[in-house]
CSV table of C-alpha atoms in Angstrom, one decimal:
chain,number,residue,atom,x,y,z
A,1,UNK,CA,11.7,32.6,10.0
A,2,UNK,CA,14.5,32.5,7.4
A,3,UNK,CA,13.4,30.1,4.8
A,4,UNK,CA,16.1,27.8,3.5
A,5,UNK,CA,17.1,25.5,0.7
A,6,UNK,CA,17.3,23.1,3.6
A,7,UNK,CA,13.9,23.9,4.7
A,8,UNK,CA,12.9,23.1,1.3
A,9,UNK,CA,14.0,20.5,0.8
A,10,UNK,CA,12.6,18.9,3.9
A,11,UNK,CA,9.4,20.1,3.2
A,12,UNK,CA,9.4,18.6,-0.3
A,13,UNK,CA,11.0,15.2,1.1
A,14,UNK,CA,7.8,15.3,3.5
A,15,UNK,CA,5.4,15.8,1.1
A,16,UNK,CA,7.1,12.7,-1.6
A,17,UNK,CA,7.7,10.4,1.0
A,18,UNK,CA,4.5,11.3,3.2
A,19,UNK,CA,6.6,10.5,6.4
A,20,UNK,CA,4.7,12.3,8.4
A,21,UNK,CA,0.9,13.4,7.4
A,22,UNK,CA,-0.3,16.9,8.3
A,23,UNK,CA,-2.3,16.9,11.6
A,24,UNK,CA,0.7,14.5,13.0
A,25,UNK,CA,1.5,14.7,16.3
A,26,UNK,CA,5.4,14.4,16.8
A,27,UNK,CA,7.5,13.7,19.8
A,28,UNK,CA,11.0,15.2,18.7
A,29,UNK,CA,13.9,13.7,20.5
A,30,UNK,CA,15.9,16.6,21.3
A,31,UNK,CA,19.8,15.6,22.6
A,32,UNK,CA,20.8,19.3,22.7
A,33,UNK,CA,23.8,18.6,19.9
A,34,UNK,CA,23.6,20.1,16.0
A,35,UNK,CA,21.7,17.3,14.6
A,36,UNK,CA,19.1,17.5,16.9
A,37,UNK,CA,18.5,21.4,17.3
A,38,UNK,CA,18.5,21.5,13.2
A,39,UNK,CA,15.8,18.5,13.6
A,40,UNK,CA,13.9,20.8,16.6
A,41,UNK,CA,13.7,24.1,14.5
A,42,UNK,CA,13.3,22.9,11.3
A,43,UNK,CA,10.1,21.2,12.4
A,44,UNK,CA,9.1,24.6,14.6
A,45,UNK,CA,9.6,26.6,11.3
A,46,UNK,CA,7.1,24.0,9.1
A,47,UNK,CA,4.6,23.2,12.0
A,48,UNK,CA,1.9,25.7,10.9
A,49,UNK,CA,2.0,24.5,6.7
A,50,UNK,CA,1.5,20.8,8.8
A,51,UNK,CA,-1.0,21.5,11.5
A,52,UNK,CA,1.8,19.4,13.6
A,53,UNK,CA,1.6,18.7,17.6
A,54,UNK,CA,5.2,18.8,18.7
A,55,UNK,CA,6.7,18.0,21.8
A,56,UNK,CA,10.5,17.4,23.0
A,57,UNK,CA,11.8,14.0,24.7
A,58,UNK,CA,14.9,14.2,26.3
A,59,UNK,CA,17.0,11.0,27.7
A,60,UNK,CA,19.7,11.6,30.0
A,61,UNK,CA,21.7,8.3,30.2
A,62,UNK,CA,24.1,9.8,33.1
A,63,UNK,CA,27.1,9.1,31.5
A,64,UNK,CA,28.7,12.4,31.7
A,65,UNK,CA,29.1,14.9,34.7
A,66,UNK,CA,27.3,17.7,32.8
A,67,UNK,CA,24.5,14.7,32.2
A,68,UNK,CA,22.2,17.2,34.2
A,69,UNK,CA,23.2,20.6,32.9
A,70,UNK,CA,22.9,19.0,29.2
A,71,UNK,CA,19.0,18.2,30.3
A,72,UNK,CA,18.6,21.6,31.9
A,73,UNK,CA,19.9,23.3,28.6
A,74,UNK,CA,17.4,21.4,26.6
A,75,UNK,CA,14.4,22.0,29.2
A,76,UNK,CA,15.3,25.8,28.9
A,77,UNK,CA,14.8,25.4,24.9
A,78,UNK,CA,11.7,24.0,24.9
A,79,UNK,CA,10.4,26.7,27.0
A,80,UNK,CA,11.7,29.4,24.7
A,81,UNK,CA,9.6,27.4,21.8
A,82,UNK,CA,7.0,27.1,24.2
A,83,UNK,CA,6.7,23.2,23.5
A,84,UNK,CA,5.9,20.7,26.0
A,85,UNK,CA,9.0,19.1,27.3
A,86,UNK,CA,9.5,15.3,28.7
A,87,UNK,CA,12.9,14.5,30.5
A,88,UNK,CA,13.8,10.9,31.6
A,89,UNK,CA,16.9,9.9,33.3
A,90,UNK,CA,18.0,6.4,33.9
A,91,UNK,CA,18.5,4.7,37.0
A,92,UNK,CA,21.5,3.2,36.1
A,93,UNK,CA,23.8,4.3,33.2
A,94,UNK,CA,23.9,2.1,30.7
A,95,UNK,CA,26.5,-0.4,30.2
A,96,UNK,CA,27.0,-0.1,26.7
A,97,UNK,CA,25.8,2.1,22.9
A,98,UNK,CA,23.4,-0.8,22.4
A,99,UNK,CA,21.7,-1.2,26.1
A,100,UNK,CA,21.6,2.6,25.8
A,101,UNK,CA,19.9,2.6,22.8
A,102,UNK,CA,17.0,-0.1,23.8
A,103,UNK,CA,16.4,2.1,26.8
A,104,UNK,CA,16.0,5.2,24.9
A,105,UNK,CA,14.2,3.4,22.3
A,106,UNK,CA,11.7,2.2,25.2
A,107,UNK,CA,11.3,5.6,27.0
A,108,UNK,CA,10.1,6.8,23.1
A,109,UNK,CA,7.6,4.5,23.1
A,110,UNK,CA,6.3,4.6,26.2
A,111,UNK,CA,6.3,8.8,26.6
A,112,UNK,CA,4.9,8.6,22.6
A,113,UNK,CA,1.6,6.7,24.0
A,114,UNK,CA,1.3,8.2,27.6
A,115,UNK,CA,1.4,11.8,26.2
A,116,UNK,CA,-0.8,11.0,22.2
A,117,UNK,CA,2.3,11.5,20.1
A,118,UNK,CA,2.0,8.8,17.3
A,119,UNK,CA,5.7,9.9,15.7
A,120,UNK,CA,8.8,10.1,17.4
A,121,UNK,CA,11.1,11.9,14.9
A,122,UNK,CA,15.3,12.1,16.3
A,123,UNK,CA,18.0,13.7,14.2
A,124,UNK,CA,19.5,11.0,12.3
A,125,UNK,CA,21.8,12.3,9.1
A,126,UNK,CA,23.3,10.7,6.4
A,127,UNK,CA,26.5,10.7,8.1
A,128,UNK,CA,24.8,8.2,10.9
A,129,UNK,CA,23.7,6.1,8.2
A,130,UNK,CA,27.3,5.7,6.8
A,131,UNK,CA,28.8,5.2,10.1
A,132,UNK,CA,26.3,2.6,10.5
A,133,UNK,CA,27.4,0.6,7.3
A,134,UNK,CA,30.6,0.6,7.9
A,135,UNK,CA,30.4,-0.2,11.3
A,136,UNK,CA,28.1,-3.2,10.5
A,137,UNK,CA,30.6,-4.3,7.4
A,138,UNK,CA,33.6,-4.0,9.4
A,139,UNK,CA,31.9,-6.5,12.4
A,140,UNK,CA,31.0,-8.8,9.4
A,141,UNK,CA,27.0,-8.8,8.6
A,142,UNK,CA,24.5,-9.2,5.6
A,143,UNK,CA,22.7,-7.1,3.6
A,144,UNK,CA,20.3,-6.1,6.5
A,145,UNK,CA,23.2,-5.0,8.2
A,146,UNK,CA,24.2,-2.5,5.2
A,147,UNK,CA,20.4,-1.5,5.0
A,148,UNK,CA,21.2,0.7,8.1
A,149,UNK,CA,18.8,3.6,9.4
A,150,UNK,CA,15.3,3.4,8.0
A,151,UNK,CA,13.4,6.1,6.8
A,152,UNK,CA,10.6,4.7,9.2
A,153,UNK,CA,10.4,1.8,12.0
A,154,UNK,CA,8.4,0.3,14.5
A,155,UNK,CA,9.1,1.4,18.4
A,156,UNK,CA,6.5,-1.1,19.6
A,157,UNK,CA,4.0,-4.0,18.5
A,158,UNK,CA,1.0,-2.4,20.3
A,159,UNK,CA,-1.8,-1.0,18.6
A,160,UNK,CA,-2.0,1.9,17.4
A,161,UNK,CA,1.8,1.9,16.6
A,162,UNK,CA,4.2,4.0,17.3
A,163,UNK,CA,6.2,4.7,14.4
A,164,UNK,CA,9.7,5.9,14.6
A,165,UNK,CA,10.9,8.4,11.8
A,166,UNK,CA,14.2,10.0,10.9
A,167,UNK,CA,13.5,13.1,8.3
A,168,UNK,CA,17.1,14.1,8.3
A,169,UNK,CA,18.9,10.9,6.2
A,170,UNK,CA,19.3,13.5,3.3
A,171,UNK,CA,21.5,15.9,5.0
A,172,UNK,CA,25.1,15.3,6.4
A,173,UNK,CA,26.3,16.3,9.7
A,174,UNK,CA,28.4,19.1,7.9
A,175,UNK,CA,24.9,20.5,7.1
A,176,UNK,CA,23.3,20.5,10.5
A,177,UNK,CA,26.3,22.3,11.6
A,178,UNK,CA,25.9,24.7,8.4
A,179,UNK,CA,22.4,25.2,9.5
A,180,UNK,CA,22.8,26.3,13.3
A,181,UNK,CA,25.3,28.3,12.6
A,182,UNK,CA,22.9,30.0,10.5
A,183,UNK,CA,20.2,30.2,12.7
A,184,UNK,CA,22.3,30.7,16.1
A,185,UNK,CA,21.2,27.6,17.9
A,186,UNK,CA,22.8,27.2,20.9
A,187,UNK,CA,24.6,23.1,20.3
A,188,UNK,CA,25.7,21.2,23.6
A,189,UNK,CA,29.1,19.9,22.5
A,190,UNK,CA,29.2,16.5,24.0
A,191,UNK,CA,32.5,15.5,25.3
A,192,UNK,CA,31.8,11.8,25.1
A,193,UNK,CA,31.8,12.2,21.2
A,194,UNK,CA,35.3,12.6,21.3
A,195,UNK,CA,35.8,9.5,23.5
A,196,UNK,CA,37.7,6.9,20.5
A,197,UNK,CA,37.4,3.9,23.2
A,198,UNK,CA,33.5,4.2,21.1
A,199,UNK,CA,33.8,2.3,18.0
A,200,UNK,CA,31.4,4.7,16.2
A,201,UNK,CA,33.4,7.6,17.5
A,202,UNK,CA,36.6,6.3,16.1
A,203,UNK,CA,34.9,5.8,12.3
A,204,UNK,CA,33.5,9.1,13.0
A,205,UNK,CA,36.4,11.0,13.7
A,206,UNK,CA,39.2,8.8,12.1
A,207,UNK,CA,38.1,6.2,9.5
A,208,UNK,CA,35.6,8.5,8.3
A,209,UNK,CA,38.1,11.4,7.4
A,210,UNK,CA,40.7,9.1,5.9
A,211,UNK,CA,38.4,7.9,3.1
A,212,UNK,CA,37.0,11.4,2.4
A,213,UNK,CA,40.8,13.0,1.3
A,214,UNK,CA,42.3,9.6,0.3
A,215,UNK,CA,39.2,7.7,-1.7
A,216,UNK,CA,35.9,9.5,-1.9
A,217,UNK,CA,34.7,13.4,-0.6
A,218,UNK,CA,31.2,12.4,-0.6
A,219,UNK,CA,32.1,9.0,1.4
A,220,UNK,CA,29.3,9.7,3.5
A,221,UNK,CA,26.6,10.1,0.9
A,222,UNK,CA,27.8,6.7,-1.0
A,223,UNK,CA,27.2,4.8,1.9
A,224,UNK,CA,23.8,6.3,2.3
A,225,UNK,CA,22.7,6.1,-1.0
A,226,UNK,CA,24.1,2.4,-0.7
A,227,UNK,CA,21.9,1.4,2.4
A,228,UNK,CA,18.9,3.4,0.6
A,229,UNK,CA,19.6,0.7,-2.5
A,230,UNK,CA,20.0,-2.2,-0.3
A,231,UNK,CA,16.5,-1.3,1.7
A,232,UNK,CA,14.6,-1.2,-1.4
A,233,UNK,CA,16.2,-4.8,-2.4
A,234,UNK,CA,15.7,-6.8,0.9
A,235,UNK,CA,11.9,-5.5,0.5
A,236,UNK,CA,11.4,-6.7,-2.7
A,237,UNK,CA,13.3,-10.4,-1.5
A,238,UNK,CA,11.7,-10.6,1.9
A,239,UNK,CA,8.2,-10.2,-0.1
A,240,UNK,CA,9.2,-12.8,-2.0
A,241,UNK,CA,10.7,-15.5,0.6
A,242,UNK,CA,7.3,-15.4,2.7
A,243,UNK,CA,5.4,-15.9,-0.3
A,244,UNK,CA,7.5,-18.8,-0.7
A,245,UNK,CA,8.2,-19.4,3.3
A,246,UNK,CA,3.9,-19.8,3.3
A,247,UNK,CA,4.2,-22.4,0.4
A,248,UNK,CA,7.0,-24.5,1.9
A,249,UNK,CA,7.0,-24.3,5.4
A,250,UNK,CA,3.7,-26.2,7.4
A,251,UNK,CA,3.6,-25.9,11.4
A,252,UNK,CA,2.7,-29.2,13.1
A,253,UNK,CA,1.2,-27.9,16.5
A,254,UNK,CA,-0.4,-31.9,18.0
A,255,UNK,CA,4.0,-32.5,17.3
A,256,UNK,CA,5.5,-29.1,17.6
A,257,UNK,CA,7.1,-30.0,14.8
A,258,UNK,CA,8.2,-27.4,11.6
A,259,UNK,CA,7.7,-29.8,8.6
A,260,UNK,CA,10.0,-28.3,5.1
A,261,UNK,CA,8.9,-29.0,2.0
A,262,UNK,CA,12.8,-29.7,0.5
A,263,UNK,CA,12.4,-30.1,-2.8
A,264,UNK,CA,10.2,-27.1,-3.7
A,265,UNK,CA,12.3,-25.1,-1.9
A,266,UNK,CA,16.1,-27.0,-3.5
A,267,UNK,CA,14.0,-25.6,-6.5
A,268,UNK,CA,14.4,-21.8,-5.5
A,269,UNK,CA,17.4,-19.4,-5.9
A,270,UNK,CA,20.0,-19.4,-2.8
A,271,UNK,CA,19.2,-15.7,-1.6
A,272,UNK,CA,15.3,-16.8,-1.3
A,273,UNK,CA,16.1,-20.3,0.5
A,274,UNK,CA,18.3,-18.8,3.0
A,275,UNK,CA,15.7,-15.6,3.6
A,276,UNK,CA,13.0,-18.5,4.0
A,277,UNK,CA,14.9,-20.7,6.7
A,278,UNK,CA,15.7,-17.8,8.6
A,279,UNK,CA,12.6,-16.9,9.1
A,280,UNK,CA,11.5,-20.3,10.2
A,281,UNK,CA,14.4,-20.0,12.1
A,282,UNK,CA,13.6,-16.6,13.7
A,283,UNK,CA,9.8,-18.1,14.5
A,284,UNK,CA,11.2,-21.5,16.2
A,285,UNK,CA,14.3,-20.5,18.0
A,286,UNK,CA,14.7,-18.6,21.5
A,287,UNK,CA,16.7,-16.3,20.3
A,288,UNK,CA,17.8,-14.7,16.6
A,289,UNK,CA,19.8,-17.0,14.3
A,290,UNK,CA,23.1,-16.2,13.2
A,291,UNK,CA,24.6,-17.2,9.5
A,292,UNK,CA,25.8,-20.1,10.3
A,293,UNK,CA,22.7,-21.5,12.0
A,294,UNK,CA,20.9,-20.3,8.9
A,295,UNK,CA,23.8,-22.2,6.8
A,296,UNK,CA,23.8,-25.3,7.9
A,297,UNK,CA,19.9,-25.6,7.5
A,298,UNK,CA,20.6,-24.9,3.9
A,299,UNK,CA,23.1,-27.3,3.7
A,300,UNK,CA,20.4,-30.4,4.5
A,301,UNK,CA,18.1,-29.5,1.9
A,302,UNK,CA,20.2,-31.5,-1.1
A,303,UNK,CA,21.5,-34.6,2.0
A,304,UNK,CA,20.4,-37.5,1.8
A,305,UNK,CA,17.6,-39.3,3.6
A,306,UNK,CA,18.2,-39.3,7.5
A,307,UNK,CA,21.0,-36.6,7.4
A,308,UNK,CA,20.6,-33.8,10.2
A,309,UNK,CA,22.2,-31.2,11.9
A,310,UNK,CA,23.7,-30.3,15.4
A,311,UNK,CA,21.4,-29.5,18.3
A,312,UNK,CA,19.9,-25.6,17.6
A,313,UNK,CA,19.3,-23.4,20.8
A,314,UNK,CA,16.3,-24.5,22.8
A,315,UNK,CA,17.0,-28.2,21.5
A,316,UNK,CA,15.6,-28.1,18.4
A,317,UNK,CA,17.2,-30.2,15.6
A,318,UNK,CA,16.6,-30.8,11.8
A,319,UNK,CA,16.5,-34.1,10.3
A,320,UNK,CA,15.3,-35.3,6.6
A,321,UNK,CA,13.2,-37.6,6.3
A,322,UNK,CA,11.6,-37.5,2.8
A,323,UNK,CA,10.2,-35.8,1.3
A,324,UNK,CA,10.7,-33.2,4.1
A,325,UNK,CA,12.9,-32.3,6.8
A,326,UNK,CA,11.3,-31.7,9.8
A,327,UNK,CA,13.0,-29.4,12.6
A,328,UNK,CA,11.9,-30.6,16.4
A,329,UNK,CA,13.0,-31.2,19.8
A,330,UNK,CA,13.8,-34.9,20.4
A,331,UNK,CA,11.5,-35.9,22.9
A,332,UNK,CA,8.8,-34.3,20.5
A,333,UNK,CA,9.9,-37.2,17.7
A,334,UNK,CA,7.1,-39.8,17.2
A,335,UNK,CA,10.4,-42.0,16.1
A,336,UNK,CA,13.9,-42.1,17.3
A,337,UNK,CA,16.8,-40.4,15.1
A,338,UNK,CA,18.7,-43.0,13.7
């Protein structure tokens, strides 16, 4: 093995950020492009300084005719590292980058737990993580939305979780391409990356390069560093807004009725009211809230006495009656709304 500054600096960012403890065992999702292959040997090169399990997932989604040949190449390189290899092909191709992503994300999971892998680790650079901000700001979103890419996630709410990891945020694309080069990996060019009819695609290969030679060179590691900010921030304020959501907010199960204590919560700063009545929002709705459900809750605290809103999904409505607002469905109302 050629030791790198790359592999350096992975193995220092493993030991800082103790991603992934020594003894771990790791299912590495393995697409067969440069990201990926840098992710697979770099983590074959440190295994024995870790004491790591490894083991290769590989999703075919069957969106391209060389779907199966793509797999194949993949199954063929985990036998040459002589690592267990899973392959899982869908049914039916997905319909879209986000239904294909929930699948993929599910097969993780549930291969992760079948096999005893309690990391999944994929290939994810800082370039993704750009891409990702600016394809969340251009679609219009908040600072979650700009806190793209984690470090480390949740694939599942069973116990023992299954954590999702992605080592590679401090490298760029331009580096995993460096680095197989190097080392002579053999990367399956994907024709669908050049497909510009995907949004991502077209940021990647034409908004991208336009802000690198007329605004910024190191476009891609702004963004990054700007989500990394950002993530660290919406920590500190979500810790904050359920300290304050578990003062303000009361549950009424004999009236299944949420019951707001306005005025302690007119007395907090915007940012923390509107993190506080989305997550009441999030816990009471059928489905996620969007800004403007979130808005117009925000928007009742200062009305005055008997003021509500429109009907939220699942019928639930919010009405003040002081010194609170309560937010119920109407037939659960021990009096009418006036």
């Amino acid at each position: 093995m050629a030791w790198s500054s790359i592999h350096a600096k992975l193995h220092t960012l493993l030991r800082q950020r103790v991603l992934l403890p020594k003894r771990s065992h790791i299912l590495m999702a393995v697409s067969g492009g440069q990201d990926s292959l840098c992710l697979a040997r770099l983590f074959l090169d440190l295994q024995a300084k870790w004491d790591w399990q490894l083991g290769i997932i590989h999703c075919n989604h069957r969106w391209r005719e060389d779907a199966d040949d793509n797999a194949s190449h993949v199954v063929q390189l985990a036998k040459r590292w002589q690592l267990p290899v899973w392959v899982k092909t869908a049914g039916t191709p997905p319909e879209s980058e986000a239904a294909a992503r929930a699948w993929r994300y599910g097969i993780f999971a549930g291969v992760a737990r079948e096999k005893g892998f309690g990391h999944v680790v994929t290939g994810h650079t800082a370039s993704d993580r750009a891409e990702t901000v600016l394809y969340n700001l251009i679609r219009g979103t908040s600072m979650d939305g700009v806190a793209a890419l984690p470090w480390v996630r949740s694939l599942d709410t069973a116990q023992p979780a299954i954590s999702l990891v992605r080592p590679l945020l401090s490298l760029t694309r331009a580096q995993t391409k460096e680095f197989c080069h190097q080392h002579q990996l053999p990367i399956w060019e994907d024709s669908s990356n050049q497909n510009l009819s995907y949004r991502r695609n077209r940021i990647r290969e034409e908004l991208l390069p336009y802000l690198r030679t007329h605004f910024n060179p190191q476009v891609e590691r702004s963004l990054s560093q700007l989500a990394e900010i950002t993530t660290a921030d919406i920590l500190y304020i979500e810790e904050a807004a359920t300290a304050l959501y578990q003062q303000t907010i009361v549950y009424l199960p004999e009236k299944e009725t949420w019951e707001l204590q306005r005025d302690r919560l007119l007395k907090a700063p915007l940012a923390l009211q509107r993190r506080v009545i989305r997550q009441l929002l999030q816990n009471a709705l059928p489905e996620p809230p969007n800004f403007h459900q979130v808005e117009k809750l925000v928007l009742l605290l200062p009305a005055p006495n008997g003021s509500k809103t429109d009907p939220y999904p699942g019928g639930w409505l919010a009405q003040v009656c002081k010194p609170v607002i309560h937010l119920t469905r109407p037939e659960n109302r021990q009096t009418p709304i006036s």
